[in-house]
Amino acid sequence: MRAPHPHAANDPRAPAIEVRDLRKNYGDLEVLKGISVTARDGEVIAIIGGSGSGKSTFLRCINLLEQPNSGQILISGEEIKLKTSHRGLEPADRKQVERIRTNLAMVFQGFNLWQHMDILHNVIEVPVHVLGQPRDQAIATAEDMLRRVGLYEKRHAYPSFLSGGQQQRAAIARALAVEPSAMLFDEPTSALDPELVGEVLKVIKDIAGEGRTMMLVTHEMAFAREVADRVIFLHQGRIEEEGASDQIFSAPRSERLQKFLHSIR
Ligand code: ADP
Ligand code: MG
């Protein structure tokens, strides 16, 4: 048995993300039924599963966009302080939540760019207005990030003038600009036309190759197999199976996972 608090906060040996027995209900609907996952530093974890299995809810709880009913979440060894309220557990320390949320960049299926700002301003918004970085420095970082995702030339364009693939790459540049300790992706290519999926996957693969900790919900199984160290298969709010990505895809053990993989091939 592991001790409940094996590492001090921000201990470099602590896992990047550790979730213990996370539960979440919406009313009577139990969506997460006790999920425990540990992402070591630099590990890429793919989360797969059918629609409604709880994948988005899981990521949203880690990022505190949703309030779990019970469980613990530790980011780099720092436990997110939660307190009991009539709605379940809610963050007890707003400042901590803000800090942790900016440290865990999330990329959504629908990009979620600010439409009234050009791409560069989308990328510098949080660094300047939340993290208090000097503007010049934030712009220099943003330009670097936009170069990395191949969008430097588009930095003065507004989101609506970009393709979906470009918008998602801009959203990834924005996520990278806060130098997150881990990145959470929720079906980053599901809203894209098929011909635009590849350019976004390539950017994600490059970032994964830099040794960033990632949790990635995806339906792109070939991609998951290629970039993920480990795969978690969720079924009705439980981890039905998890393992090294090769094992999961070439030798799935559970019948449900076999069926799932068969259904999406
Ligand atoms: P997935 O991302 O795996 O498709 P979700 O996490 O989005 O699954 O949803 C899991 C379940 O929780 C689904 O049954 C969904 O309808 C339900 N759900 C998600 N968000 C809400 C909400 N805000 N209120 C009520 N039910 C929700
Ligand atoms: Mg989802």
mmCIF file of C-alpha atoms and ligand atoms in Angstrom:
data_model
loop_
_atom_site.group_PDB
_atom_site.id
_atom_site.type_symbol
_atom_site.label_atom_id
_atom_site.label_comp_id
_atom_site.label_asym_id
_atom_site.label_seq_id
_atom_site.Cartn_x
_atom_site.Cartn_y
_atom_site.Cartn_z
ATOM 1 C CA MET A 1 0.000 0.000 0.000
ATOM 2 C CA ARG A 2 1.236 3.477 -0.796
ATOM 3 C CA ALA A 3 1.208 6.148 1.838
ATOM 4 C CA PRO A 4 -1.518 8.694 1.153
ATOM 5 C CA HIS A 5 0.897 11.589 0.725
ATOM 6 C CA PRO A 6 4.158 10.155 -0.548
ATOM 7 C CA HIS A 7 5.538 13.421 -1.948
ATOM 8 C CA ALA A 8 5.651 17.009 -0.894
ATOM 9 C CA ALA A 9 3.947 19.579 -3.125
ATOM 10 C CA ASN A 10 5.982 20.345 -6.252
ATOM 11 C CA ASP A 11 8.366 17.517 -5.506
ATOM 12 C CA PRO A 12 9.942 16.717 -8.895
ATOM 13 C CA ARG A 13 9.473 13.011 -8.169
ATOM 14 C CA ALA A 14 5.748 13.423 -7.701
ATOM 15 C CA PRO A 15 3.573 12.314 -10.624
ATOM 16 C CA ALA A 16 2.405 15.142 -12.888
ATOM 17 C CA ILE A 17 -1.221 14.162 -12.321
ATOM 18 C CA GLU A 18 -2.613 11.791 -9.767
ATOM 19 C CA VAL A 19 -6.311 11.107 -9.434
ATOM 20 C CA ARG A 20 -7.636 8.894 -6.658
ATOM 21 C CA ASP A 21 -11.043 7.302 -6.627
ATOM 22 C CA LEU A 22 -12.798 10.123 -8.431
ATOM 23 C CA ARG A 23 -16.584 9.995 -8.410
ATOM 24 C CA LYS A 24 -19.042 12.262 -10.122
ATOM 25 C CA ASN A 25 -22.824 12.216 -10.344
ATOM 26 C CA TYR A 26 -25.234 14.391 -12.214
ATOM 27 C CA GLY A 27 -28.292 13.984 -10.021
ATOM 28 C CA ASP A 28 -29.023 10.278 -9.966
ATOM 29 C CA LEU A 29 -26.734 9.586 -12.875
ATOM 30 C CA GLU A 30 -23.402 8.211 -11.713
ATOM 31 C CA VAL A 31 -21.003 9.251 -14.438
ATOM 32 C CA LEU A 32 -17.640 8.454 -12.826
ATOM 33 C CA LYS A 33 -17.646 5.492 -10.472
ATOM 34 C CA GLY A 34 -14.248 5.679 -8.840
ATOM 35 C CA ILE A 35 -11.476 6.474 -11.308
ATOM 36 C CA SER A 36 -7.833 6.373 -10.263
ATOM 37 C CA VAL A 37 -5.135 7.353 -12.724
ATOM 38 C CA THR A 38 -1.536 8.409 -12.296
ATOM 39 C CA ALA A 39 0.353 10.173 -15.066
ATOM 40 C CA ARG A 40 4.071 10.212 -14.476
ATOM 41 C CA ASP A 41 6.057 13.179 -15.626
ATOM 42 C CA GLY A 42 6.307 13.095 -19.410
ATOM 43 C CA GLU A 43 3.831 10.288 -19.804
ATOM 44 C CA VAL A 44 1.237 10.378 -22.575
ATOM 45 C CA ILE A 45 -2.017 8.675 -21.628
ATOM 46 C CA ALA A 46 -4.767 8.126 -24.153
ATOM 47 C CA ILE A 47 -8.307 7.790 -22.847
ATOM 48 C CA ILE A 48 -10.645 5.892 -25.091
ATOM 49 C CA GLY A 49 -14.208 4.680 -24.745
ATOM 50 C CA GLY A 50 -17.669 4.937 -26.200
ATOM 51 C CA SER A 51 -19.784 8.059 -26.224
ATOM 52 C CA GLY A 52 -21.117 8.813 -22.753
ATOM 53 C CA SER A 53 -18.526 6.687 -20.944
ATOM 54 C CA GLY A 54 -17.334 9.712 -18.937
ATOM 55 C CA LYS A 55 -14.173 10.741 -20.787
ATOM 56 C CA SER A 56 -14.941 14.457 -20.967
ATOM 57 C CA THR A 57 -16.290 14.552 -17.436
ATOM 58 C CA PHE A 58 -13.082 12.977 -16.209
ATOM 59 C CA LEU A 59 -10.878 15.592 -17.880
ATOM 60 C CA ARG A 60 -13.185 18.384 -16.784
ATOM 61 C CA CYS A 61 -13.004 17.234 -13.165
ATOM 62 C CA ILE A 62 -9.202 17.187 -13.269
ATOM 63 C CA ASN A 63 -9.266 20.741 -14.528
ATOM 64 C CA LEU A 64 -11.991 21.689 -12.024
ATOM 65 C CA LEU A 65 -14.376 22.732 -14.730
ATOM 66 C CA GLU A 66 -16.662 20.226 -12.992
ATOM 67 C CA GLN A 67 -16.887 19.508 -9.300
ATOM 68 C CA PRO A 68 -16.330 15.892 -8.369
ATOM 69 C CA ASN A 69 -18.485 14.317 -5.646
ATOM 70 C CA SER A 70 -15.543 12.623 -4.035
ATOM 71 C CA GLY A 71 -11.967 11.692 -4.624
ATOM 72 C CA GLN A 72 -8.611 13.402 -4.651
ATOM 73 C CA ILE A 73 -6.675 15.186 -7.367
ATOM 74 C CA LEU A 74 -2.982 15.950 -7.020
ATOM 75 C CA ILE A 75 -1.044 18.024 -9.510
ATOM 76 C CA SER A 76 2.731 17.619 -9.225
ATOM 77 C CA GLY A 77 2.139 16.337 -5.713
ATOM 78 C CA GLU A 78 -0.018 19.285 -4.681
ATOM 79 C CA GLU A 79 -3.451 18.187 -3.593
ATOM 80 C CA ILE A 80 -6.289 20.333 -4.833
ATOM 81 C CA LYS A 81 -8.139 21.486 -1.765
ATOM 82 C CA LEU A 82 -11.797 20.602 -1.968
ATOM 83 C CA LYS A 83 -14.539 21.305 0.512
ATOM 84 C CA THR A 84 -17.955 19.776 0.873
ATOM 85 C CA SER A 85 -20.915 21.803 -0.281
ATOM 86 C CA HIS A 86 -24.497 20.962 -1.191
ATOM 87 C CA ARG A 87 -23.301 20.370 -4.758
ATOM 88 C CA GLY A 88 -20.570 17.925 -3.807
ATOM 89 C CA LEU A 89 -16.953 18.926 -3.464
ATOM 90 C CA GLU A 90 -15.951 22.351 -4.499
ATOM 91 C CA PRO A 91 -12.606 24.078 -4.614
ATOM 92 C CA ALA A 92 -11.703 25.479 -1.211
ATOM 93 C CA ASP A 93 -9.028 27.830 -2.436
ATOM 94 C CA ARG A 94 -9.848 29.945 -5.501
ATOM 95 C CA LYS A 95 -6.261 31.106 -5.906
ATOM 96 C CA GLN A 96 -4.998 27.563 -5.938
ATOM 97 C CA VAL A 97 -7.582 26.594 -8.528
ATOM 98 C CA GLU A 98 -6.634 29.435 -10.796
ATOM 99 C CA ARG A 99 -2.980 28.560 -10.530
ATOM 100 C CA ILE A 100 -3.564 24.879 -11.166
ATOM 101 C CA ARG A 101 -5.949 25.492 -14.012
ATOM 102 C CA THR A 102 -3.468 27.675 -15.855
ATOM 103 C CA ASN A 103 -0.888 25.000 -15.227
ATOM 104 C CA LEU A 104 -3.056 22.321 -16.841
ATOM 105 C CA ALA A 105 -3.785 23.573 -20.296
ATOM 106 C CA MET A 106 -6.883 22.086 -21.868
ATOM 107 C CA VAL A 107 -7.606 21.805 -25.580
ATOM 108 C CA PHE A 108 -11.254 21.273 -26.481
ATOM 109 C CA GLN A 109 -13.008 19.677 -29.387
ATOM 110 C CA GLY A 110 -14.529 23.027 -30.392
ATOM 111 C CA PHE A 111 -11.268 25.058 -30.127
ATOM 112 C CA ASN A 112 -12.850 27.684 -27.809
ATOM 113 C CA LEU A 113 -10.844 30.561 -29.212
ATOM 114 C CA TRP A 114 -11.979 34.083 -28.388
ATOM 115 C CA GLN A 115 -13.621 35.227 -31.583
ATOM 116 C CA HIS A 116 -13.134 38.938 -30.977
ATOM 117 C CA MET A 117 -9.348 38.677 -30.731
ATOM 118 C CA ASP A 118 -6.790 37.846 -33.367
ATOM 119 C CA ILE A 119 -4.694 34.725 -32.945
ATOM 120 C CA LEU A 120 -1.766 36.477 -31.293
ATOM 121 C CA HIS A 121 -4.051 38.083 -28.727
ATOM 122 C CA ASN A 122 -5.720 34.760 -28.057
ATOM 123 C CA VAL A 123 -2.308 33.357 -27.207
ATOM 124 C CA ILE A 124 -1.098 36.232 -24.984
ATOM 125 C CA GLU A 125 -4.376 36.806 -23.131
ATOM 126 C CA VAL A 126 -3.782 34.446 -20.208
ATOM 127 C CA PRO A 127 -0.015 35.044 -19.919
ATOM 128 C CA VAL A 128 -0.563 38.820 -19.727
ATOM 129 C CA HIS A 129 -3.861 39.146 -17.878
ATOM 130 C CA VAL A 130 -3.810 36.115 -15.601
ATOM 131 C CA LEU A 131 -0.129 35.294 -15.159
ATOM 132 C CA GLY A 132 0.982 38.922 -15.216
ATOM 133 C CA GLN A 133 3.784 38.430 -17.722
ATOM 134 C CA PRO A 134 5.252 41.538 -19.331
ATOM 135 C CA ARG A 135 3.572 42.068 -22.680
ATOM 136 C CA ASP A 136 6.779 42.006 -24.751
ATOM 137 C CA GLN A 137 7.807 38.727 -23.229
ATOM 138 C CA ALA A 138 4.338 37.237 -23.748
ATOM 139 C CA ILE A 139 4.381 38.301 -27.400
ATOM 140 C CA ALA A 140 7.819 36.796 -27.953
ATOM 141 C CA THR A 141 6.687 33.498 -26.415
ATOM 142 C CA ALA A 142 3.433 33.558 -28.377
ATOM 143 C CA GLU A 143 5.279 34.093 -31.632
ATOM 144 C CA ASP A 144 7.524 31.147 -30.844
ATOM 145 C CA MET A 145 4.539 28.942 -30.113
ATOM 146 C CA LEU A 146 2.762 30.064 -33.268
ATOM 147 C CA ARG A 147 5.864 29.229 -35.294
ATOM 148 C CA ARG A 148 5.896 25.779 -33.745
ATOM 149 C CA VAL A 149 2.352 25.074 -34.852
ATOM 150 C CA GLY A 150 2.955 26.651 -38.267
ATOM 151 C CA LEU A 151 0.767 29.713 -37.772
ATOM 152 C CA TYR A 152 3.187 32.595 -37.371
ATOM 153 C CA GLU A 153 2.022 34.156 -40.655
ATOM 154 C CA LYS A 154 -1.585 34.031 -39.433
ATOM 155 C CA ARG A 155 -0.947 35.723 -36.090
ATOM 156 C CA HIS A 156 -2.982 38.811 -36.981
ATOM 157 C CA ALA A 157 -5.931 36.876 -38.400
ATOM 158 C CA TYR A 158 -9.192 36.454 -36.498
ATOM 159 C CA PRO A 159 -10.312 32.892 -35.738
ATOM 160 C CA SER A 160 -13.268 32.960 -38.126
ATOM 161 C CA PHE A 161 -10.875 33.493 -41.034
ATOM 162 C CA LEU A 162 -8.992 30.296 -40.266
ATOM 163 C CA SER A 163 -9.771 26.688 -41.130
ATOM 164 C CA GLY A 164 -10.735 24.346 -38.304
ATOM 165 C CA GLY A 165 -7.280 22.787 -38.406
ATOM 166 C CA GLN A 166 -5.646 26.196 -38.114
ATOM 167 C CA GLN A 167 -7.961 27.189 -35.274
ATOM 168 C CA GLN A 168 -7.134 24.043 -33.365
ATOM 169 C CA ARG A 169 -3.413 24.595 -33.906
ATOM 170 C CA ALA A 170 -3.893 28.138 -32.581
ATOM 171 C CA ALA A 171 -5.671 26.710 -29.538
ATOM 172 C CA ILE A 172 -2.710 24.388 -28.996
ATOM 173 C CA ALA A 173 -0.281 27.326 -29.253
ATOM 174 C CA ARG A 174 -2.408 29.135 -26.676
ATOM 175 C CA ALA A 175 -2.278 26.101 -24.384
ATOM 176 C CA LEU A 176 1.508 25.847 -24.759
ATOM 177 C CA ALA A 177 2.044 29.541 -24.059
ATOM 178 C CA VAL A 178 1.318 29.144 -20.346
ATOM 179 C CA GLU A 179 4.068 26.511 -20.147
ATOM 180 C CA PRO A 180 1.703 24.010 -18.624
ATOM 181 C CA SER A 181 2.970 21.178 -16.501
ATOM 182 C CA ALA A 182 0.489 18.912 -18.270
ATOM 183 C CA MET A 183 -1.917 19.160 -21.179
ATOM 184 C CA LEU A 184 -5.414 17.760 -21.426
ATOM 185 C CA PHE A 185 -6.908 17.195 -24.871
ATOM 186 C CA ASP A 186 -10.582 16.380 -25.295
ATOM 187 C CA GLU A 187 -11.140 14.952 -28.777
ATOM 188 C CA PRO A 188 -9.057 17.649 -30.408
ATOM 189 C CA THR A 189 -9.741 16.452 -33.947
ATOM 190 C CA SER A 190 -13.371 15.340 -33.732
ATOM 191 C CA ALA A 191 -14.790 18.609 -35.079
ATOM 192 C CA LEU A 192 -12.443 18.720 -38.060
ATOM 193 C CA ASP A 193 -12.971 17.795 -41.667
ATOM 194 C CA PRO A 194 -11.012 14.611 -42.346
ATOM 195 C CA GLU A 195 -8.404 16.340 -44.498
ATOM 196 C CA LEU A 196 -7.505 18.672 -41.596
ATOM 197 C CA VAL A 197 -7.063 15.991 -38.939
ATOM 198 C CA GLY A 198 -3.501 15.112 -39.927
ATOM 199 C CA GLU A 199 -2.029 18.592 -39.439
ATOM 200 C CA VAL A 200 -3.397 18.785 -35.893
ATOM 201 C CA LEU A 201 -2.287 15.269 -34.973
ATOM 202 C CA LYS A 202 1.190 16.088 -36.235
ATOM 203 C CA VAL A 203 1.404 19.102 -33.924
ATOM 204 C CA ILE A 204 0.192 17.042 -30.947
ATOM 205 C CA LYS A 205 2.685 14.314 -31.779
ATOM 206 C CA ASP A 206 5.534 16.827 -31.884
ATOM 207 C CA ILE A 207 4.544 18.168 -28.474
ATOM 208 C CA ALA A 208 4.241 14.663 -27.052
ATOM 209 C CA GLY A 209 7.749 13.983 -28.358
ATOM 210 C CA GLU A 210 9.076 16.861 -26.253
ATOM 211 C CA GLY A 211 8.349 14.897 -23.124
ATOM 212 C CA ARG A 212 5.206 16.692 -22.031
ATOM 213 C CA THR A 213 2.709 15.026 -19.774
ATOM 214 C CA MET A 214 -0.546 14.568 -21.622
ATOM 215 C CA MET A 215 -3.962 13.082 -21.190
ATOM 216 C CA LEU A 216 -5.634 12.754 -24.505
ATOM 217 C CA VAL A 217 -9.190 11.699 -25.234
ATOM 218 C CA THR A 218 -9.329 10.591 -28.830
ATOM 219 C CA HIS A 219 -11.120 8.415 -31.339
ATOM 220 C CA GLU A 220 -8.031 8.299 -33.534
ATOM 221 C CA MET A 221 -6.865 4.838 -32.564
ATOM 222 C CA ALA A 222 -3.851 4.632 -34.866
ATOM 223 C CA PHE A 223 -2.697 7.936 -33.418
ATOM 224 C CA ALA A 224 -3.319 6.848 -29.831
ATOM 225 C CA ARG A 225 -1.315 3.734 -30.465
ATOM 226 C CA GLU A 226 1.555 5.717 -31.900
ATOM 227 C CA VAL A 227 1.857 8.529 -29.342
ATOM 228 C CA ALA A 228 0.473 7.131 -26.098
ATOM 229 C CA ASP A 229 2.606 5.273 -23.599
ATOM 230 C CA ARG A 230 -0.472 3.952 -21.909
ATOM 231 C CA VAL A 231 -4.141 3.639 -22.763
ATOM 232 C CA ILE A 232 -7.142 3.714 -20.474
ATOM 233 C CA PHE A 233 -10.432 2.321 -21.683
ATOM 234 C CA LEU A 234 -13.450 3.780 -19.913
ATOM 235 C CA HIS A 235 -16.758 1.989 -19.932
ATOM 236 C CA GLN A 236 -19.790 3.401 -18.126
ATOM 237 C CA GLY A 237 -17.709 5.457 -15.741
ATOM 238 C CA ARG A 238 -15.211 2.768 -14.822
ATOM 239 C CA ILE A 239 -11.768 1.841 -16.046
ATOM 240 C CA GLU A 240 -12.553 -1.368 -17.826
ATOM 241 C CA GLU A 241 -9.005 -1.985 -18.966
ATOM 242 C CA GLU A 242 -5.689 -0.180 -19.029
ATOM 243 C CA GLY A 243 -2.277 -1.046 -20.278
ATOM 244 C CA ALA A 244 0.630 -0.237 -22.547
ATOM 245 C CA SER A 245 -0.709 0.994 -25.848
ATOM 246 C CA ASP A 246 0.653 -1.963 -27.817
ATOM 247 C CA GLN A 247 -1.028 -4.419 -25.502
ATOM 248 C CA ILE A 248 -4.341 -2.569 -25.519
ATOM 249 C CA PHE A 249 -4.538 -2.458 -29.293
ATOM 250 C CA SER A 250 -2.968 -5.768 -30.225
ATOM 251 C CA ALA A 251 -4.110 -7.939 -27.341
ATOM 252 C CA PRO A 252 -7.139 -6.394 -25.612
ATOM 253 C CA ARG A 253 -8.257 -8.629 -22.754
ATOM 254 C CA SER A 254 -11.752 -7.528 -21.919
ATOM 255 C CA GLU A 255 -14.582 -8.419 -24.201
ATOM 256 C CA ARG A 256 -15.952 -4.871 -24.016
ATOM 257 C CA LEU A 257 -12.678 -3.411 -25.214
ATOM 258 C CA GLN A 258 -12.475 -5.968 -28.001
ATOM 259 C CA LYS A 259 -15.982 -5.006 -29.072
ATOM 260 C CA PHE A 260 -15.220 -1.300 -28.848
ATOM 261 C CA LEU A 261 -12.071 -1.572 -30.941
ATOM 262 C CA HIS A 262 -13.902 -3.685 -33.452
ATOM 263 C CA SER A 263 -16.766 -1.189 -33.706
ATOM 264 C CA ILE A 264 -14.563 1.765 -34.577
ATOM 265 C CA ARG A 265 -12.256 0.083 -37.054
HETATM 266 P P1 ADP B 1 -17.933 11.151 -23.075
HETATM 267 O O1 ADP B 1 -17.033 12.348 -23.131
HETATM 268 O O2 ADP B 1 -17.219 9.883 -22.769
HETATM 269 O O3 ADP B 1 -18.768 11.026 -24.305
HETATM 270 P P2 ADP B 1 -19.286 12.610 -20.983
HETATM 271 O O4 ADP B 1 -18.293 12.722 -19.898
HETATM 272 O O5 ADP B 1 -19.495 13.810 -21.827
HETATM 273 O O6 ADP B 1 -18.947 11.334 -21.867
HETATM 274 O O7 ADP B 1 -20.692 12.219 -20.374
HETATM 275 C C1 ADP B 1 -20.873 11.111 -19.516
HETATM 276 C C2 ADP B 1 -22.321 11.052 -19.104
HETATM 277 O O8 ADP B 1 -22.641 12.178 -18.311
HETATM 278 C C3 ADP B 1 -23.307 11.056 -20.256
HETATM 279 O O9 ADP B 1 -24.350 10.195 -19.920
HETATM 280 C C4 ADP B 1 -23.767 12.484 -20.304
HETATM 281 O O10 ADP B 1 -25.057 12.576 -20.831
HETATM 282 C C5 ADP B 1 -23.732 12.884 -18.855
HETATM 283 N N1 ADP B 1 -23.470 14.324 -18.669
HETATM 284 C C6 ADP B 1 -22.364 14.989 -19.069
HETATM 285 N N2 ADP B 1 -22.422 16.286 -18.708
HETATM 286 C C7 ADP B 1 -23.602 16.445 -18.057
HETATM 287 C C8 ADP B 1 -24.247 17.546 -17.403
HETATM 288 N N3 ADP B 1 -23.679 18.770 -17.367
HETATM 289 N N4 ADP B 1 -25.457 17.323 -16.835
HETATM 290 C C9 ADP B 1 -26.027 16.108 -16.848
HETATM 291 N N5 ADP B 1 -25.470 15.023 -17.424
HETATM 292 C C10 ADP B 1 -24.280 15.177 -18.019
HETATM 293 MG MG MG B 2 -16.660 13.741 -24.591
#
